[in-house]
Amino acid sequence: MSQPILEVHDLSLSFSRKKVLDRLEFSLRRGEWAVIAGRNGVGKSTLLRCLAGVLLPDAGAVARSPEACPAKTGFISDRLSLFEDLTIGQAVAFHRRVFAIDDFDDRLLGRLGVKQKERIRSLSAGERAILHLSLVLSQKPSLLLVDEVLHMLDPYIRDLFIEALIEAMTAQETAVLTVNHTFSEIERLPERVLVMEEGRFVVDETPEALRGMMKKVVCRGPLPNGLPCFFSKGEGEYKEYFIYPFSEDLRAAHALDFQDIALPEIIKAFIGGGYEQKRMA
Amino acid sequence: MNRKEWREVGGQCLYFVLALAAMALLLKGVDLLMGVMGFVQSKPLEGEKLIIILGAWLLMFSMFLGLSPFAMDSKQKGMEYLLTLPYSRRRLLIIKFMPRLAAIVLFYLAFVLLYGSMGNGALAGGFTIFSLAYFALFFISFSLAVVDENFIVQSIWAGIALCGYTVICLYIVFLGFSWKFGMPSSWFGSNLWQDLSYDPPTLLSAIAVFLLIAAPFLASFFLAFKKFDLKPSRAFNRRHLRIFAPLLLLALAGSLGVTYLVQKSSAYDEADFHILGDQRLLKISFAGKLTLYEETGRQRIKITGLISWEPLLLEQKERLFLSGFDSKDETRFIGCLSLADLSWRILHRCPNRYVVIPGYQGFRYDGESFVYLRRSRAEAERPGLDNDPVVRTEDMELVRVDPAGGKERTIAFKNPLFNRYYEPNFIGSDVLNGLRFWLVAHKWHHVLRLWEDGRVEDLGLSKGIPAYAGGLLFTRGDNSLKVLRLLASGSETVKEISGDFKVNVFFNRSLAIGNVREIYVERNKRIVRIDLATLAVDDVAPDRGHIWMTSSGEFYYVEFETWPGGANDKWKKLYRLQDSKRVFLKQFDFNDDGYGHIFVDTCGVILRQVKMKNSTVSRTRTRAFAFPDLHELRFTGLN
């Protein structure tokens, strides 16, 4: 197993009195794709900004390997922050100068048909996302941090985006850490799924492991005792119960139909469970 | 990144220059339009006014540039992108700082050039304060560039910080004055700053203070910026303040220390000395001190008020009449000190609603009364930032104050010529056919005779301050001296003497110089005697010094070792001028006590020696010599 390219120890950050990151710990290896999920306001984007250097933690440390220095770290925020008064050509020239980039691959931009003289403020969200991706990929980054941008993109651009990420991972063994709410396009891509709750990770598993750890039961009436129900939904006669953590012993003990569920639904259950816990707290 | 910043700063500078040009064109356009429409007479924008407008504009520009380093990035929603660039926080700040500092310096140099060419007197002694405030405002504003996201809030904070900064700096500077002169700092106001801004120690210590107090703003910002991020600004501001406060205290201590050391080492006692008839010595220190010296000791005379003294007005029997300005109620006054019991009383106060001619030229003695000219302050103009108001109206009052009881009498005059006389000087007074008159002149203008009955007579032009003695008026023309005899109405020219004359010896506070029969003046760089009976002109000697006339009408001549005097001079010689002869009286040797200044008075001569070290006054020494034999008077505690 390769050495971690990024290690986070005891990371804490607060906004005023509100604790957003609470002694968070995790690490990321070279070439690994991890996705962070969780409900709104739980600290996902804050974590990414912290790792990118936009926010500075109140406590804890972010240790990077030399290959993940700031010049080799790319960050695409959900705000797609760039200097909006610049034209595409100026932005590319600026980025190349600052990051000492010899050549710039404009294939992605070319496929969108945008002109070099267009100002960034006049681009759509999708075009801006592709531009931003082109810029950070030109750095040949060892670490790529991508906040939730996929939902802004049309299906064509979304595919372009994902293809570019995959190409970077393949060619440069770029470690990718993304924040996602939707998993339908990328279900098979990430190697790790991290679910965030109350400023720390409550789940850190591979997708396969997660599918084995959560099952769904549809019942009429209440759930039998002894089953660890993480989350339930449904208002009608039948209710869906999400069992977590699931083990094969439970299947033997209860004559119920434990259904396999897809990753997107697992994530949704974790998020829903998080909201329920917040309501009950 | 550097190129981007330089381009951005260049754009901001261009914007300011264009805005300034547009404003100037607009002002000019409005001015012309008003002129065309006949509302006002179109006048060219004076250089000094332009400099003041430019100065104000520059201060705004300084603040704007200081507050702007992250404004464009924020406006373009590029702050996150900026913070992910491969620069440390410190390097980022330097990249932001350097182009802006360069622009500030460039604009300042351009302003200095303009100031030198067109507005030299516009800011008076305030040019130093303006320069310091200009740079300080930039540093302070830069340090507040991230205090809030809102530019208006930033500006308000910058304004508040600048006010606090200025107050602290000026307080320390005024403390320095008090250490320099040994007086409470509450005495000193902006007038003093204007005078002392040319004093090297004051200037140096003031610059040090302004820079030292500005340093914590910038230093703390650079130190705090290491932890700058996009969290709400309150967190960063708290951290910034925690670093700023101790640095400010350190800077305060440093400023006070520097000021104390510099000003104390150049302590200076600006004073006038007068030998009195009883051979005591009166020392009038400008910042409120009166001291009487005797052989056995000295006595400090306590006078209430914040008084700036003028030279002695009159010594009469056992009384001394002094005039001055009381900063407490901003009035000018004449007071009387009894030499018998050292009691003090105010004889007359000129109400603040009037403007009296400034300086020792204001109150004079005409042989019977104290006199002065005054005008209504409400009609004063204030060109530039000169604190002395200028009044140019047709009305003027002459006030006579009786030395015995202080009774006053006012004579009102009205004449169109007065509106050219904003600083009329008394040059003489006399009585003709039982009626008193006073002669009033202003450089390059007509001599006016003000009669006791309210009449005003124009006695003709004088190119230079004229003189009056023995019933004769001496006015200056082009390379000549005109002698006029004053008649009951008008005058007659008695003689015109060719030559380049200087008659600037008649400036005693008393206009009554007695029955003189001769006067001594400079012609073509030589001392000449003019007999007042025959108007014969006799050559006396080359003029390599100063001619003095005492209030009793005696003439003396102080000869310099080198003319016009050098720092290495070792002596000056005193002569009596009488009957066309120059009679040697005494040589005053300076030894190593510093360059000597001679002051000749009715009762004797004062020698004041000033020793300089590194352009500052390191020591002063005063010696007094009494007439008629110029024996030295010894006073305990004088030096």
PDB file of N, CA and C in Angstrom, chain A residues 13-16 49 52-58 70-71 73 75 77-86 91 94-95 97-99 121 132 135, chain B residues 1-5 7 72-87 89 96 225-232 234-235 238:
ATOM      1  N   LEU A  13     -12.322  23.148  13.386  1.00  0.00           N
ATOM      2  CA  LEU A  13     -12.554  24.495  12.864  1.00  0.00           C
ATOM      3  C   LEU A  13     -13.936  24.934  13.298  1.00  0.00           C
ATOM      4  N   SER A  14     -14.012  26.175  13.714  1.00  0.00           N
ATOM      5  CA  SER A  14     -15.317  26.722  14.134  1.00  0.00           C
ATOM      6  C   SER A  14     -15.574  28.026  13.417  1.00  0.00           C
ATOM      7  N   PHE A  15     -16.850  28.297  13.180  1.00  0.00           N
ATOM      8  CA  PHE A  15     -17.276  29.611  12.718  1.00  0.00           C
ATOM      9  C   PHE A  15     -18.025  30.251  13.875  1.00  0.00           C
ATOM     10  N   SER A  16     -17.477  31.315  14.399  1.00  0.00           N
ATOM     11  CA  SER A  16     -18.000  31.917  15.641  1.00  0.00           C
ATOM     12  C   SER A  16     -18.031  30.809  16.687  1.00  0.00           C
ATOM     13  N   ARG A  49     -12.189  23.194   1.736  1.00  0.00           N
ATOM     14  CA  ARG A  49     -11.547  24.511   1.739  1.00  0.00           C
ATOM     15  C   ARG A  49     -10.359  24.520   2.698  1.00  0.00           C
ATOM     16  N   ALA A  52      -7.581  22.825   0.987  1.00  0.00           N
ATOM     17  CA  ALA A  52      -7.039  23.638  -0.109  1.00  0.00           C
ATOM     18  C   ALA A  52      -6.276  24.852   0.384  1.00  0.00           C
ATOM     19  N   GLY A  53      -6.444  25.181   1.681  1.00  0.00           N
ATOM     20  CA  GLY A  53      -5.745  26.346   2.230  1.00  0.00           C
ATOM     21  C   GLY A  53      -6.565  27.614   2.217  1.00  0.00           C
ATOM     22  N   VAL A  54      -7.802  27.510   1.766  1.00  0.00           N
ATOM     23  CA  VAL A  54      -8.659  28.695   1.749  1.00  0.00           C
ATOM     24  C   VAL A  54      -9.083  29.062   3.172  1.00  0.00           C
ATOM     25  N   LEU A  55      -9.333  28.043   3.989  1.00  0.00           N
ATOM     26  CA  LEU A  55      -9.622  28.239   5.412  1.00  0.00           C
ATOM     27  C   LEU A  55      -8.498  27.627   6.218  1.00  0.00           C
ATOM     28  N   LEU A  56      -8.198  28.237   7.352  1.00  0.00           N
ATOM     29  CA  LEU A  56      -7.133  27.699   8.197  1.00  0.00           C
ATOM     30  C   LEU A  56      -7.771  27.095   9.447  1.00  0.00           C
ATOM     31  N   PRO A  57      -7.361  25.882   9.823  1.00  0.00           N
ATOM     32  CA  PRO A  57      -8.009  25.238  10.967  1.00  0.00           C
ATOM     33  C   PRO A  57      -7.667  25.932  12.271  1.00  0.00           C
ATOM     34  N   ASP A  58      -8.550  25.753  13.238  1.00  0.00           N
ATOM     35  CA  ASP A  58      -8.272  26.281  14.569  1.00  0.00           C
ATOM     36  C   ASP A  58      -7.324  25.361  15.324  1.00  0.00           C
ATOM     37  N   PRO A  70       1.314  22.917  -2.554  1.00  0.00           N
ATOM     38  CA  PRO A  70       0.251  23.783  -3.080  1.00  0.00           C
ATOM     39  C   PRO A  70       0.255  23.920  -4.598  1.00  0.00           C
ATOM     40  N   ALA A  71       1.433  23.890  -5.218  1.00  0.00           N
ATOM     41  CA  ALA A  71       1.481  24.015  -6.670  1.00  0.00           C
ATOM     42  C   ALA A  71       0.929  22.765  -7.362  1.00  0.00           C
ATOM     43  N   THR A  73      -1.574  20.932  -6.021  1.00  0.00           N
ATOM     44  CA  THR A  73      -2.917  20.682  -5.494  1.00  0.00           C
ATOM     45  C   THR A  73      -3.909  21.526  -6.275  1.00  0.00           C
ATOM     46  N   PHE A  75      -7.879  22.767  -6.735  1.00  0.00           N
ATOM     47  CA  PHE A  75      -9.115  22.895  -5.963  1.00  0.00           C
ATOM     48  C   PHE A  75     -10.183  23.535  -6.841  1.00  0.00           C
ATOM     49  N   SER A  77     -13.875  24.785  -6.293  1.00  0.00           N
ATOM     50  CA  SER A  77     -14.906  24.978  -5.261  1.00  0.00           C
ATOM     51  C   SER A  77     -16.283  25.036  -5.891  1.00  0.00           C
ATOM     52  N   ASP A  78     -17.295  24.884  -5.080  1.00  0.00           N
ATOM     53  CA  ASP A  78     -18.661  24.948  -5.604  1.00  0.00           C
ATOM     54  C   ASP A  78     -18.985  26.350  -6.087  1.00  0.00           C
ATOM     55  N   ARG A  79     -18.160  27.351  -5.684  1.00  0.00           N
ATOM     56  CA  ARG A  79     -18.386  28.715  -6.180  1.00  0.00           C
ATOM     57  C   ARG A  79     -17.637  28.960  -7.486  1.00  0.00           C
ATOM     58  N   LEU A  80     -16.827  27.977  -7.896  1.00  0.00           N
ATOM     59  CA  LEU A  80     -16.059  28.102  -9.144  1.00  0.00           C
ATOM     60  C   LEU A  80     -15.324  29.450  -9.190  1.00  0.00           C
ATOM     61  N   SER A  81     -14.577  29.689  -8.118  1.00  0.00           N
ATOM     62  CA  SER A  81     -13.935  30.992  -7.949  1.00  0.00           C
ATOM     63  C   SER A  81     -12.788  31.203  -8.934  1.00  0.00           C
ATOM     64  N   LEU A  82     -12.911  32.258  -9.725  1.00  0.00           N
ATOM     65  CA  LEU A  82     -11.844  32.704 -10.638  1.00  0.00           C
ATOM     66  C   LEU A  82     -11.952  34.228 -10.712  1.00  0.00           C
ATOM     67  N   PHE A  83     -11.018  34.876 -11.383  1.00  0.00           N
ATOM     68  CA  PHE A  83     -11.110  36.331 -11.553  1.00  0.00           C
ATOM     69  C   PHE A  83     -12.041  36.601 -12.729  1.00  0.00           C
ATOM     70  N   GLU A  84     -13.240  36.997 -12.411  1.00  0.00           N
ATOM     71  CA  GLU A  84     -14.307  37.037 -13.414  1.00  0.00           C
ATOM     72  C   GLU A  84     -14.105  38.087 -14.486  1.00  0.00           C
ATOM     73  N   ASP A  85     -13.317  39.126 -14.195  1.00  0.00           N
ATOM     74  CA  ASP A  85     -13.130  40.180 -15.190  1.00  0.00           C
ATOM     75  C   ASP A  85     -12.153  39.765 -16.286  1.00  0.00           C
ATOM     76  N   LEU A  86     -11.450  38.689 -16.038  1.00  0.00           N
ATOM     77  CA  LEU A  86     -10.486  38.238 -17.046  1.00  0.00           C
ATOM     78  C   LEU A  86     -11.215  37.502 -18.170  1.00  0.00           C
ATOM     79  N   ALA A  91      -7.092  34.405 -18.277  1.00  0.00           N
ATOM     80  CA  ALA A  91      -7.096  33.520 -17.116  1.00  0.00           C
ATOM     81  C   ALA A  91      -6.115  32.367 -17.325  1.00  0.00           C
ATOM     82  N   PHE A  94      -2.618  33.746 -17.042  1.00  0.00           N
ATOM     83  CA  PHE A  94      -2.308  34.034 -15.634  1.00  0.00           C
ATOM     84  C   PHE A  94      -1.984  32.754 -14.897  1.00  0.00           C
ATOM     85  N   HIS A  95      -2.827  31.749 -15.052  1.00  0.00           N
ATOM     86  CA  HIS A  95      -2.646  30.476 -14.342  1.00  0.00           C
ATOM     87  C   HIS A  95      -1.328  29.814 -14.746  1.00  0.00           C
ATOM     88  N   ARG A  97       1.356  31.317 -15.808  1.00  0.00           N
ATOM     89  CA  ARG A  97       2.493  32.065 -15.246  1.00  0.00           C
ATOM     90  C   ARG A  97       2.676  31.726 -13.783  1.00  0.00           C
ATOM     91  N   VAL A  98       1.571  31.744 -13.049  1.00  0.00           N
ATOM     92  CA  VAL A  98       1.653  31.544 -11.598  1.00  0.00           C
ATOM     93  C   VAL A  98       2.125  30.134 -11.268  1.00  0.00           C
ATOM     94  N   PHE A  99       1.632  29.155 -11.987  1.00  0.00           N
ATOM     95  CA  PHE A  99       1.977  27.760 -11.684  1.00  0.00           C
ATOM     96  C   PHE A  99       3.117  27.235 -12.543  1.00  0.00           C
ATOM     97  N   ARG A 121     -17.044  36.014 -16.544  1.00  0.00           N
ATOM     98  CA  ARG A 121     -18.340  36.288 -15.935  1.00  0.00           C
ATOM     99  C   ARG A 121     -19.505  35.989 -16.891  1.00  0.00           C
ATOM    100  N   HIS A 132     -12.337  25.709 -15.234  1.00  0.00           N
ATOM    101  CA  HIS A 132     -11.625  25.542 -13.977  1.00  0.00           C
ATOM    102  C   HIS A 132     -10.914  24.203 -13.944  1.00  0.00           C
ATOM    103  N   LEU A 135      -7.866  24.282 -16.064  1.00  0.00           N
ATOM    104  CA  LEU A 135      -6.774  25.011 -15.412  1.00  0.00           C
ATOM    105  C   LEU A 135      -6.072  24.128 -14.382  1.00  0.00           C
TER     106      LEU A 135
ATOM    107  N   MET B   1       1.483  37.028 -11.170  1.00  0.00           N
ATOM    108  CA  MET B   1       0.692  37.694 -10.112  1.00  0.00           C
ATOM    109  C   MET B   1       1.130  39.137  -9.948  1.00  0.00           C
ATOM    110  N   ASN B   2       2.448  39.376 -10.000  1.00  0.00           N
ATOM    111  CA  ASN B   2       2.964  40.741  -9.895  1.00  0.00           C
ATOM    112  C   ASN B   2       2.412  41.618 -11.010  1.00  0.00           C
ATOM    113  N   ARG B   3       2.469  41.064 -12.229  1.00  0.00           N
ATOM    114  CA  ARG B   3       2.008  41.846 -13.383  1.00  0.00           C
ATOM    115  C   ARG B   3       0.548  42.249 -13.218  1.00  0.00           C
ATOM    116  N   LYS B   4      -0.235  41.306 -12.723  1.00  0.00           N
ATOM    117  CA  LYS B   4      -1.667  41.585 -12.497  1.00  0.00           C
ATOM    118  C   LYS B   4      -1.839  42.736 -11.514  1.00  0.00           C
ATOM    119  N   GLU B   5      -1.068  42.709 -10.422  1.00  0.00           N
ATOM    120  CA  GLU B   5      -1.199  43.750  -9.406  1.00  0.00           C
ATOM    121  C   GLU B   5      -0.778  45.103  -9.944  1.00  0.00           C
ATOM    122  N   ARG B   7      -0.792  46.089 -12.963  1.00  0.00           N
ATOM    123  CA  ARG B   7      -1.790  46.544 -13.933  1.00  0.00           C
ATOM    124  C   ARG B   7      -3.011  47.095 -13.205  1.00  0.00           C
ATOM    125  N   MET B  72     -10.658  44.333  -5.617  1.00  0.00           N
ATOM    126  CA  MET B  72     -10.929  43.829  -6.969  1.00  0.00           C
ATOM    127  C   MET B  72     -11.089  42.308  -6.951  1.00  0.00           C
ATOM    128  N   ASP B  73     -10.250  41.641  -6.179  1.00  0.00           N
ATOM    129  CA  ASP B  73     -10.338  40.179  -6.119  1.00  0.00           C
ATOM    130  C   ASP B  73     -11.687  39.761  -5.546  1.00  0.00           C
ATOM    131  N   SER B  74     -12.118  40.487  -4.550  1.00  0.00           N
ATOM    132  CA  SER B  74     -13.406  40.174  -3.924  1.00  0.00           C
ATOM    133  C   SER B  74     -14.549  40.459  -4.879  1.00  0.00           C
ATOM    134  N   LYS B  75     -14.432  41.589  -5.570  1.00  0.00           N
ATOM    135  CA  LYS B  75     -15.484  41.972  -6.533  1.00  0.00           C
ATOM    136  C   LYS B  75     -15.590  40.936  -7.638  1.00  0.00           C
ATOM    137  N   GLN B  76     -14.464  40.377  -8.036  1.00  0.00           N
ATOM    138  CA  GLN B  76     -14.472  39.380  -9.109  1.00  0.00           C
ATOM    139  C   GLN B  76     -14.733  37.974  -8.591  1.00  0.00           C
ATOM    140  N   LYS B  77     -15.061  37.875  -7.306  1.00  0.00           N
ATOM    141  CA  LYS B  77     -15.340  36.573  -6.672  1.00  0.00           C
ATOM    142  C   LYS B  77     -14.150  35.631  -6.818  1.00  0.00           C
ATOM    143  N   GLY B  78     -12.966  36.210  -6.718  1.00  0.00           N
ATOM    144  CA  GLY B  78     -11.766  35.409  -6.921  1.00  0.00           C
ATOM    145  C   GLY B  78     -10.966  35.189  -5.650  1.00  0.00           C
ATOM    146  N   MET B  79     -11.541  35.487  -4.476  1.00  0.00           N
ATOM    147  CA  MET B  79     -10.759  35.367  -3.241  1.00  0.00           C
ATOM    148  C   MET B  79     -10.345  33.926  -2.975  1.00  0.00           C
ATOM    149  N   GLU B  80     -11.243  32.992  -3.200  1.00  0.00           N
ATOM    150  CA  GLU B  80     -10.879  31.578  -2.964  1.00  0.00           C
ATOM    151  C   GLU B  80      -9.750  31.176  -3.903  1.00  0.00           C
ATOM    152  N   TYR B  81      -9.884  31.546  -5.143  1.00  0.00           N
ATOM    153  CA  TYR B  81      -8.854  31.230  -6.132  1.00  0.00           C
ATOM    154  C   TYR B  81      -7.522  31.847  -5.720  1.00  0.00           C
ATOM    155  N   LEU B  82      -7.588  33.087  -5.246  1.00  0.00           N
ATOM    156  CA  LEU B  82      -6.379  33.785  -4.822  1.00  0.00           C
ATOM    157  C   LEU B  82      -5.662  33.013  -3.722  1.00  0.00           C
ATOM    158  N   LEU B  83      -6.433  32.510  -2.763  1.00  0.00           N
ATOM    159  CA  LEU B  83      -5.810  31.853  -1.614  1.00  0.00           C
ATOM    160  C   LEU B  83      -5.323  30.450  -1.932  1.00  0.00           C
ATOM    161  N   THR B  84      -5.688  29.937  -3.115  1.00  0.00           N
ATOM    162  CA  THR B  84      -5.176  28.611  -3.495  1.00  0.00           C
ATOM    163  C   THR B  84      -3.954  28.727  -4.395  1.00  0.00           C
ATOM    164  N   LEU B  85      -3.550  29.947  -4.726  1.00  0.00           N
ATOM    165  CA  LEU B  85      -2.345  30.110  -5.550  1.00  0.00           C
ATOM    166  C   LEU B  85      -1.119  29.720  -4.731  1.00  0.00           C
ATOM    167  N   PRO B  86      -0.061  29.304  -5.387  1.00  0.00           N
ATOM    168  CA  PRO B  86       1.085  28.773  -4.643  1.00  0.00           C
ATOM    169  C   PRO B  86       1.968  29.864  -4.028  1.00  0.00           C
ATOM    170  N   TYR B  87       1.375  30.752  -3.227  1.00  0.00           N
ATOM    171  CA  TYR B  87       2.116  31.790  -2.524  1.00  0.00           C
ATOM    172  C   TYR B  87       1.790  31.700  -1.052  1.00  0.00           C
ATOM    173  N   ARG B  89       1.057  33.417   2.560  1.00  0.00           N
ATOM    174  CA  ARG B  89       0.253  34.600   2.877  1.00  0.00           C
ATOM    175  C   ARG B  89       1.122  35.864   2.870  1.00  0.00           C
ATOM    176  N   LYS B  96       0.849  42.502  -3.009  1.00  0.00           N
ATOM    177  CA  LYS B  96      -0.217  43.509  -2.988  1.00  0.00           C
ATOM    178  C   LYS B  96       0.339  44.874  -2.580  1.00  0.00           C
ATOM    179  N   PHE B 225      -1.572  38.466   9.109  1.00  0.00           N
ATOM    180  CA  PHE B 225      -2.047  37.983   7.822  1.00  0.00           C
ATOM    181  C   PHE B 225      -1.638  36.543   7.558  1.00  0.00           C
ATOM    182  N   LYS B 226      -0.648  36.075   8.299  1.00  0.00           N
ATOM    183  CA  LYS B 226      -0.225  34.672   8.159  1.00  0.00           C
ATOM    184  C   LYS B 226      -1.409  33.731   8.397  1.00  0.00           C
ATOM    185  N   LYS B 227      -2.353  34.204   9.213  1.00  0.00           N
ATOM    186  CA  LYS B 227      -3.521  33.378   9.528  1.00  0.00           C
ATOM    187  C   LYS B 227      -4.779  33.909   8.859  1.00  0.00           C
ATOM    188  N   PHE B 228      -4.621  34.618   7.781  1.00  0.00           N
ATOM    189  CA  PHE B 228      -5.793  35.154   7.099  1.00  0.00           C
ATOM    190  C   PHE B 228      -6.464  34.059   6.288  1.00  0.00           C
ATOM    191  N   ASP B 229      -7.792  33.999   6.399  1.00  0.00           N
ATOM    192  CA  ASP B 229      -8.554  33.107   5.534  1.00  0.00           C
ATOM    193  C   ASP B 229      -9.927  33.715   5.317  1.00  0.00           C
ATOM    194  N   LEU B 230     -10.819  32.926   4.782  1.00  0.00           N
ATOM    195  CA  LEU B 230     -12.128  33.466   4.420  1.00  0.00           C
ATOM    196  C   LEU B 230     -13.185  33.252   5.496  1.00  0.00           C
ATOM    197  N   LYS B 231     -12.749  33.031   6.701  1.00  0.00           N
ATOM    198  CA  LYS B 231     -13.734  33.004   7.794  1.00  0.00           C
ATOM    199  C   LYS B 231     -14.234  34.439   7.963  1.00  0.00           C
ATOM    200  N   PRO B 232     -15.373  34.626   8.659  1.00  0.00           N
ATOM    201  CA  PRO B 232     -15.846  35.994   8.904  1.00  0.00           C
ATOM    202  C   PRO B 232     -14.738  36.840   9.527  1.00  0.00           C
ATOM    203  N   ARG B 234     -14.383  38.942  11.720  1.00  0.00           N
ATOM    204  CA  ARG B 234     -14.262  39.201  13.157  1.00  0.00           C
ATOM    205  C   ARG B 234     -13.106  38.405  13.768  1.00  0.00           C
ATOM    206  N   ALA B 235     -12.962  37.139  13.354  1.00  0.00           N
ATOM    207  CA  ALA B 235     -11.908  36.294  13.928  1.00  0.00           C
ATOM    208  C   ALA B 235     -10.533  36.873  13.603  1.00  0.00           C
ATOM    209  N   ARG B 238      -9.835  40.098  15.541  1.00  0.00           N
ATOM    210  CA  ARG B 238      -9.461  39.868  16.958  1.00  0.00           C
ATOM    211  C   ARG B 238      -7.980  39.519  17.041  1.00  0.00           C
TER     212      ARG B 238
END
